[in-house]
Coordinates of C-alpha atoms in Angstrom, one line a residue:
Chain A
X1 CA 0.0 0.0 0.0
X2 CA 2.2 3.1 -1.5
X3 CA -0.4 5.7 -0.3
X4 CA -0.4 8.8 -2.8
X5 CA 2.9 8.9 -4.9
X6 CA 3.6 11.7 -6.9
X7 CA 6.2 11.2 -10.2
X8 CA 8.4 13.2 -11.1
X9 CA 10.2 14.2 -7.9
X10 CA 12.1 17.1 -9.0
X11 CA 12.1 18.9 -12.6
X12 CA 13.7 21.4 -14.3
X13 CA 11.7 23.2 -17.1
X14 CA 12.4 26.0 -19.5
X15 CA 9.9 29.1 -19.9
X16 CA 7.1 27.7 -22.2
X17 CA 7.9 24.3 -22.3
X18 CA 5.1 22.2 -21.1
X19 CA 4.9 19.2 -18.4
X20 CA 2.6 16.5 -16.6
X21 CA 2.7 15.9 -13.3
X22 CA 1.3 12.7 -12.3
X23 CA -0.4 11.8 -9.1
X24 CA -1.8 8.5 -7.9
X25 CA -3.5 7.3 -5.4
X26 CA -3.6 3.1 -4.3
X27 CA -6.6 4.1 -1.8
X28 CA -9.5 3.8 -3.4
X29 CA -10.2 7.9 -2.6
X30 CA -12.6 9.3 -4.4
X31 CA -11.7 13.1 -3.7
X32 CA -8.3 14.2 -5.0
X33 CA -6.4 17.4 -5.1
X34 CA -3.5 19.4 -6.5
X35 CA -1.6 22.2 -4.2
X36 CA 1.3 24.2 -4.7
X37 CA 3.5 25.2 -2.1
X38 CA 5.6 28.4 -1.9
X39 CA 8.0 29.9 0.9
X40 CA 6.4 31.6 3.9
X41 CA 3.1 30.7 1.9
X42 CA 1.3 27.5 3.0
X43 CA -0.3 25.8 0.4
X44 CA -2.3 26.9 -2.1
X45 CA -5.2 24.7 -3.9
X46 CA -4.7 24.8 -7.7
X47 CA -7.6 21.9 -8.9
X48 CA -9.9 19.4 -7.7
X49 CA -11.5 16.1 -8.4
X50 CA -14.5 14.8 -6.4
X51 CA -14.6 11.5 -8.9
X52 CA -13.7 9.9 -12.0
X53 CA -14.6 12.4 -15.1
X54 CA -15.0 15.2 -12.7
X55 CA -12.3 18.2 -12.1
X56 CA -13.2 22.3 -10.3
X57 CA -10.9 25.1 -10.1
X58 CA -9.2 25.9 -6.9
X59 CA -7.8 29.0 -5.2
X60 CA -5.1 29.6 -8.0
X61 CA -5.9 27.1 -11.0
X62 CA -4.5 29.5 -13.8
X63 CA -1.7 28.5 -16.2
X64 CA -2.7 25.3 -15.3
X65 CA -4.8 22.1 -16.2
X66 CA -6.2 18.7 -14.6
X67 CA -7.6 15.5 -16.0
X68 CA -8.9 12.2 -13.6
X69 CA -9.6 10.0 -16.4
X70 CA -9.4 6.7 -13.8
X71 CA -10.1 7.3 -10.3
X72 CA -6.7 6.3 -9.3
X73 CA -4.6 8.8 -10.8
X74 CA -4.8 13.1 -11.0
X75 CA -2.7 14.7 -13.4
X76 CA -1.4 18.3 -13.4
X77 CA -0.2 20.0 -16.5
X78 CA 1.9 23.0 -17.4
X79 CA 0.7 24.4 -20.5
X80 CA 3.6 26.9 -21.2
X81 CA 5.7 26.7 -18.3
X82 CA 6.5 30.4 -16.4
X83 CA 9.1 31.2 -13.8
X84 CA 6.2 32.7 -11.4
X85 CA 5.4 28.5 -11.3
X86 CA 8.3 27.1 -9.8
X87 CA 7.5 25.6 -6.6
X88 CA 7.1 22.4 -4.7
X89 CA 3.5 20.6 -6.3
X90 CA 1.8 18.1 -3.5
X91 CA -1.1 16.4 -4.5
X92 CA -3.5 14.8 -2.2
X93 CA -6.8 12.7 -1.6
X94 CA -9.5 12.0 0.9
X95 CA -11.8 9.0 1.1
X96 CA -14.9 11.4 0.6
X97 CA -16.2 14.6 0.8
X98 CA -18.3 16.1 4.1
X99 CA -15.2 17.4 5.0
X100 CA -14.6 15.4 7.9
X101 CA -12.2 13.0 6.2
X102 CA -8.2 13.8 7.0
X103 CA -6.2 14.4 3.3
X104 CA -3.4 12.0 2.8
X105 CA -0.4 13.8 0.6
X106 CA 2.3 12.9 -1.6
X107 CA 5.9 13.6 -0.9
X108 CA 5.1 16.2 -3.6
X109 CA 7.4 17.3 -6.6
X110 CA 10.1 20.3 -7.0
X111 CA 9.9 22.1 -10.0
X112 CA 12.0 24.4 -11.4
X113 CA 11.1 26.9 -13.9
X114 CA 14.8 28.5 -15.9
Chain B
X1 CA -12.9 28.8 2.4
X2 CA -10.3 30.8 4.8
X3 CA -7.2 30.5 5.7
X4 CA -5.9 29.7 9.0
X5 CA -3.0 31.4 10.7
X6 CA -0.6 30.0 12.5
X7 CA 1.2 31.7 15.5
X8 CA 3.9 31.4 16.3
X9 CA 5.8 31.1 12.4
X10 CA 8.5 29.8 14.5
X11 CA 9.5 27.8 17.8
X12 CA 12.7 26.9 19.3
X13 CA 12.7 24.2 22.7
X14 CA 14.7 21.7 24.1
X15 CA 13.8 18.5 24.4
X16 CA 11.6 17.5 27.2
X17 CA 9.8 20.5 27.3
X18 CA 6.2 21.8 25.5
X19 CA 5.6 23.1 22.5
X20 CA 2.2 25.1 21.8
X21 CA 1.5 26.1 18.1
X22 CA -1.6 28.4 17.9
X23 CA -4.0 28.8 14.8
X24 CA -6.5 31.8 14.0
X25 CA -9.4 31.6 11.7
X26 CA -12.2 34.1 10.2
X27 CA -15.6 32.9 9.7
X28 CA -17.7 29.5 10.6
X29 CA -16.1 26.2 10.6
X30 CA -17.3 22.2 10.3
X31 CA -14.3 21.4 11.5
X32 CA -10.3 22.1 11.9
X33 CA -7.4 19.6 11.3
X34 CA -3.8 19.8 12.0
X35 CA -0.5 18.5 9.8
X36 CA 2.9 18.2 9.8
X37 CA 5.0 18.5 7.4
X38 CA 9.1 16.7 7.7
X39 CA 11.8 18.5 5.5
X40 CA 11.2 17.5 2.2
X41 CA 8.1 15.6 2.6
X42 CA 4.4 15.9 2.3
X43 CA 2.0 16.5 4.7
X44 CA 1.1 13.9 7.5
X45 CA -2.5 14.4 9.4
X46 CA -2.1 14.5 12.9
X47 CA -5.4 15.2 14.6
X48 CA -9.1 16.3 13.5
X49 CA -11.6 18.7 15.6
X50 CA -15.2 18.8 15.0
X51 CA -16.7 22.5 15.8
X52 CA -18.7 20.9 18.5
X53 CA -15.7 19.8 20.4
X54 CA -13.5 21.4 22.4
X55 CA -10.5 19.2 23.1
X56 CA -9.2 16.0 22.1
X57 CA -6.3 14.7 22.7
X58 CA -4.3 12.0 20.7
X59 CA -0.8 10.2 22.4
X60 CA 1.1 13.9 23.5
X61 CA -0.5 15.5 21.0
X62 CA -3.6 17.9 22.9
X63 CA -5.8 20.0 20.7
X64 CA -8.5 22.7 22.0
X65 CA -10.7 24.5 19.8
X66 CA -12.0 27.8 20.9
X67 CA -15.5 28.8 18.3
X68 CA -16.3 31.8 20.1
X69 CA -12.5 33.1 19.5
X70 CA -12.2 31.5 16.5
X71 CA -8.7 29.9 17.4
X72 CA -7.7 26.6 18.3
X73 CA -4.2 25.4 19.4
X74 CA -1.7 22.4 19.6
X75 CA 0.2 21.1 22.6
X76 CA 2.9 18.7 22.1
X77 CA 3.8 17.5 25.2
X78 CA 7.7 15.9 26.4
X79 CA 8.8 17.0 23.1
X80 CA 11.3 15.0 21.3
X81 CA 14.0 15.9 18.4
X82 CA 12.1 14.0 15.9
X83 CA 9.0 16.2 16.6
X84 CA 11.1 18.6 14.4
X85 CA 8.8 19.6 11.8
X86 CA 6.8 22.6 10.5
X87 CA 3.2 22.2 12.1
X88 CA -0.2 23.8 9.8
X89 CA -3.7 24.1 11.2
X90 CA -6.4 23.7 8.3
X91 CA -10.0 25.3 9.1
X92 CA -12.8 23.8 7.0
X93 CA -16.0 25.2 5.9
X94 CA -19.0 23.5 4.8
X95 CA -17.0 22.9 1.3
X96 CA -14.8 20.6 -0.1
X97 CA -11.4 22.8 0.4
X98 CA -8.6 22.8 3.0
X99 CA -6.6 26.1 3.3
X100 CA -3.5 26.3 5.3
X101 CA -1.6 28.9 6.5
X102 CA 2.3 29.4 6.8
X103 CA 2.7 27.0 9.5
X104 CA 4.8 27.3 12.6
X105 CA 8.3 25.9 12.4
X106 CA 9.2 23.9 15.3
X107 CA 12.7 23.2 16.6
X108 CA 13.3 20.6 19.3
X109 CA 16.9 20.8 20.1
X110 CA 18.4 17.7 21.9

Protein backbone atom coordinates (compact mmCIF):
# COMPACT_ATOMS: atom_id res chain seq x y z
CA UNK A 1 0.00 0.00 0.00
CA UNK A 2 2.22 3.10 -1.47
CA UNK A 3 -0.36 5.70 -0.30
CA UNK A 4 -0.38 8.82 -2.82
CA UNK A 5 2.90 8.90 -4.85
CA UNK A 6 3.58 11.65 -6.87
CA UNK A 7 6.20 11.23 -10.24
CA UNK A 8 8.41 13.19 -11.07
CA UNK A 9 10.22 14.24 -7.88
CA UNK A 10 12.09 17.08 -9.02
CA UNK A 11 12.11 18.86 -12.64
CA UNK A 12 13.72 21.40 -14.34
CA UNK A 13 11.75 23.17 -17.05
CA UNK A 14 12.44 26.03 -19.50
CA UNK A 15 9.93 29.06 -19.91
CA UNK A 16 7.11 27.73 -22.22
CA UNK A 17 7.88 24.27 -22.33
CA UNK A 18 5.11 22.25 -21.10
CA UNK A 19 4.86 19.19 -18.44
CA UNK A 20 2.61 16.48 -16.61
CA UNK A 21 2.71 15.91 -13.28
CA UNK A 22 1.28 12.66 -12.26
CA UNK A 23 -0.37 11.80 -9.10
CA UNK A 24 -1.77 8.50 -7.85
CA UNK A 25 -3.48 7.29 -5.43
CA UNK A 26 -3.61 3.10 -4.31
CA UNK A 27 -6.60 4.09 -1.85
CA UNK A 28 -9.55 3.77 -3.39
CA UNK A 29 -10.20 7.87 -2.61
CA UNK A 30 -12.62 9.28 -4.45
CA UNK A 31 -11.74 13.09 -3.67
CA UNK A 32 -8.30 14.20 -5.03
CA UNK A 33 -6.40 17.38 -5.06
CA UNK A 34 -3.51 19.37 -6.46
CA UNK A 35 -1.64 22.17 -4.22
CA UNK A 36 1.28 24.20 -4.71
CA UNK A 37 3.48 25.16 -2.07
CA UNK A 38 5.61 28.44 -1.93
CA UNK A 39 7.98 29.86 0.86
CA UNK A 40 6.40 31.56 3.86
CA UNK A 41 3.05 30.65 1.88
CA UNK A 42 1.35 27.50 3.02
CA UNK A 43 -0.34 25.78 0.42
CA UNK A 44 -2.34 26.85 -2.13
CA UNK A 45 -5.17 24.71 -3.94
CA UNK A 46 -4.73 24.80 -7.69
CA UNK A 47 -7.63 21.93 -8.91
CA UNK A 48 -9.87 19.38 -7.67
CA UNK A 49 -11.55 16.13 -8.37
CA UNK A 50 -14.50 14.77 -6.44
CA UNK A 51 -14.60 11.53 -8.87
CA UNK A 52 -13.69 9.91 -12.00
CA UNK A 53 -14.61 12.39 -15.13
CA UNK A 54 -15.01 15.18 -12.66
CA UNK A 55 -12.32 18.22 -12.14
CA UNK A 56 -13.16 22.31 -10.33
CA UNK A 57 -10.92 25.08 -10.10
CA UNK A 58 -9.23 25.88 -6.92
CA UNK A 59 -7.77 29.04 -5.19
CA UNK A 60 -5.15 29.64 -7.96
CA UNK A 61 -5.91 27.14 -11.03
CA UNK A 62 -4.54 29.51 -13.84
CA UNK A 63 -1.69 28.51 -16.20
CA UNK A 64 -2.70 25.35 -15.31
CA UNK A 65 -4.85 22.11 -16.18
CA UNK A 66 -6.17 18.67 -14.57
CA UNK A 67 -7.57 15.46 -15.99
CA UNK A 68 -8.92 12.16 -13.65
CA UNK A 69 -9.60 10.05 -16.37
CA UNK A 70 -9.38 6.66 -13.77
CA UNK A 71 -10.06 7.30 -10.33
CA UNK A 72 -6.73 6.31 -9.30
CA UNK A 73 -4.58 8.82 -10.78
CA UNK A 74 -4.85 13.13 -11.04
CA UNK A 75 -2.74 14.69 -13.44
CA UNK A 76 -1.41 18.25 -13.39
CA UNK A 77 -0.22 19.99 -16.45
CA UNK A 78 1.87 22.98 -17.37
CA UNK A 79 0.71 24.43 -20.48
CA UNK A 80 3.60 26.88 -21.22
CA UNK A 81 5.71 26.72 -18.27
CA UNK A 82 6.48 30.44 -16.45
CA UNK A 83 9.15 31.20 -13.85
CA UNK A 84 6.18 32.66 -11.35
CA UNK A 85 5.42 28.47 -11.25
CA UNK A 86 8.32 27.13 -9.77
CA UNK A 87 7.53 25.59 -6.59
CA UNK A 88 7.11 22.41 -4.69
CA UNK A 89 3.54 20.64 -6.28
CA UNK A 90 1.76 18.12 -3.50
CA UNK A 91 -1.10 16.39 -4.48
CA UNK A 92 -3.54 14.77 -2.22
CA UNK A 93 -6.79 12.66 -1.64
CA UNK A 94 -9.51 12.02 0.90
CA UNK A 95 -11.78 9.05 1.06
CA UNK A 96 -14.90 11.42 0.55
CA UNK A 97 -16.25 14.57 0.79
CA UNK A 98 -18.33 16.13 4.06
CA UNK A 99 -15.24 17.44 5.03
CA UNK A 100 -14.60 15.44 7.89
CA UNK A 101 -12.21 13.05 6.19
CA UNK A 102 -8.16 13.79 7.00
CA UNK A 103 -6.16 14.45 3.32
CA UNK A 104 -3.38 12.00 2.76
CA UNK A 105 -0.44 13.84 0.59
CA UNK A 106 2.29 12.86 -1.65
CA UNK A 107 5.95 13.62 -0.94
CA UNK A 108 5.13 16.21 -3.58
CA UNK A 109 7.39 17.25 -6.56
CA UNK A 110 10.13 20.32 -7.02
CA UNK A 111 9.86 22.07 -9.98
CA UNK A 112 11.99 24.45 -11.42
CA UNK A 113 11.07 26.93 -13.93
CA UNK A 114 14.80 28.50 -15.92
CA UNK B 1 -12.89 28.85 2.41
CA UNK B 2 -10.29 30.77 4.84
CA UNK B 3 -7.18 30.48 5.70
CA UNK B 4 -5.86 29.73 8.95
CA UNK B 5 -2.97 31.45 10.71
CA UNK B 6 -0.65 29.96 12.52
CA UNK B 7 1.16 31.67 15.48
CA UNK B 8 3.95 31.35 16.27
CA UNK B 9 5.82 31.14 12.41
CA UNK B 10 8.49 29.83 14.47
CA UNK B 11 9.46 27.82 17.80
CA UNK B 12 12.74 26.86 19.34
CA UNK B 13 12.71 24.19 22.68
CA UNK B 14 14.70 21.67 24.08
CA UNK B 15 13.79 18.47 24.43
CA UNK B 16 11.60 17.50 27.24
CA UNK B 17 9.76 20.46 27.30
CA UNK B 18 6.17 21.76 25.54
CA UNK B 19 5.59 23.07 22.52
CA UNK B 20 2.21 25.11 21.84
CA UNK B 21 1.46 26.14 18.05
CA UNK B 22 -1.60 28.43 17.89
CA UNK B 23 -4.03 28.76 14.84
CA UNK B 24 -6.47 31.83 13.98
CA UNK B 25 -9.43 31.62 11.71
CA UNK B 26 -12.19 34.08 10.17
CA UNK B 27 -15.64 32.92 9.66
CA UNK B 28 -17.73 29.50 10.60
CA UNK B 29 -16.11 26.16 10.61
CA UNK B 30 -17.34 22.24 10.32
CA UNK B 31 -14.29 21.41 11.49
CA UNK B 32 -10.28 22.14 11.93
CA UNK B 33 -7.43 19.56 11.27
CA UNK B 34 -3.80 19.75 12.05
CA UNK B 35 -0.49 18.45 9.83
CA UNK B 36 2.88 18.19 9.78
CA UNK B 37 5.02 18.51 7.39
CA UNK B 38 9.10 16.69 7.71
CA UNK B 39 11.76 18.48 5.50
CA UNK B 40 11.22 17.50 2.17
CA UNK B 41 8.10 15.58 2.61
CA UNK B 42 4.44 15.85 2.28
CA UNK B 43 2.03 16.46 4.67
CA UNK B 44 1.15 13.94 7.50
CA UNK B 45 -2.54 14.39 9.39
CA UNK B 46 -2.10 14.51 12.87
CA UNK B 47 -5.45 15.16 14.56
CA UNK B 48 -9.12 16.26 13.52
CA UNK B 49 -11.55 18.67 15.58
CA UNK B 50 -15.18 18.80 15.03
CA UNK B 51 -16.69 22.54 15.82
CA UNK B 52 -18.72 20.92 18.54
CA UNK B 53 -15.74 19.79 20.38
CA UNK B 54 -13.52 21.44 22.44
CA UNK B 55 -10.45 19.20 23.12
CA UNK B 56 -9.18 15.99 22.05
CA UNK B 57 -6.28 14.65 22.74
CA UNK B 58 -4.25 11.97 20.67
CA UNK B 59 -0.82 10.19 22.38
CA UNK B 60 1.11 13.86 23.49
CA UNK B 61 -0.48 15.54 21.04
CA UNK B 62 -3.61 17.94 22.91
CA UNK B 63 -5.79 20.01 20.70
CA UNK B 64 -8.49 22.73 22.03
CA UNK B 65 -10.72 24.54 19.78
CA UNK B 66 -12.04 27.75 20.87
CA UNK B 67 -15.46 28.81 18.26
CA UNK B 68 -16.35 31.76 20.11
CA UNK B 69 -12.54 33.12 19.55
CA UNK B 70 -12.24 31.54 16.49
CA UNK B 71 -8.73 29.86 17.39
CA UNK B 72 -7.65 26.59 18.33
CA UNK B 73 -4.24 25.36 19.39
CA UNK B 74 -1.66 22.41 19.62
CA UNK B 75 0.24 21.08 22.62
CA UNK B 76 2.93 18.74 22.15
CA UNK B 77 3.75 17.53 25.25
CA UNK B 78 7.74 15.93 26.35
CA UNK B 79 8.81 16.98 23.15
CA UNK B 80 11.27 15.00 21.34
CA UNK B 81 14.05 15.86 18.38
CA UNK B 82 12.07 14.01 15.92
CA UNK B 83 8.98 16.16 16.64
CA UNK B 84 11.08 18.58 14.42
CA UNK B 85 8.83 19.60 11.81
CA UNK B 86 6.79 22.63 10.45
CA UNK B 87 3.16 22.24 12.11
CA UNK B 88 -0.20 23.82 9.82
CA UNK B 89 -3.65 24.13 11.19
CA UNK B 90 -6.41 23.71 8.27
CA UNK B 91 -9.95 25.28 9.11
CA UNK B 92 -12.82 23.81 6.98
CA UNK B 93 -15.95 25.20 5.89
CA UNK B 94 -19.04 23.51 4.76
CA UNK B 95 -16.95 22.87 1.29
CA UNK B 96 -14.78 20.65 -0.14
CA UNK B 97 -11.36 22.80 0.43
CA UNK B 98 -8.61 22.83 2.98
CA UNK B 99 -6.62 26.07 3.27
CA UNK B 100 -3.45 26.34 5.27
CA UNK B 101 -1.62 28.93 6.55
CA UNK B 102 2.33 29.36 6.84
CA UNK B 103 2.75 27.01 9.48
CA UNK B 104 4.81 27.26 12.63
CA UNK B 105 8.31 25.89 12.36
CA UNK B 106 9.23 23.93 15.33
CA UNK B 107 12.72 23.15 16.63
CA UNK B 108 13.25 20.58 19.33
CA UNK B 109 16.92 20.82 20.06
CA UNK B 110 18.37 17.73 21.85
Amino acid sequence: NAGVTQTPKFRVLKTGQSMTLLCAQDMNHEYMYWYRQDPGMGLRLIHYSVGEGTTAKGEVPDGYNVSRLKKQNFLLGLESAAPSQTSVYFCASTIGGGGNQPQHFGDGTRLSIL
Amino acid sequence: SQQGEEDPQALSIQEGENATMNCSYKTSINNLQWYRQNSGRGLVHLILIRSNEREKHSGRLRVTLDTSKKSSSLLITASRAADTASYFCAPRDAGNMLTFGGGTRLMVKP
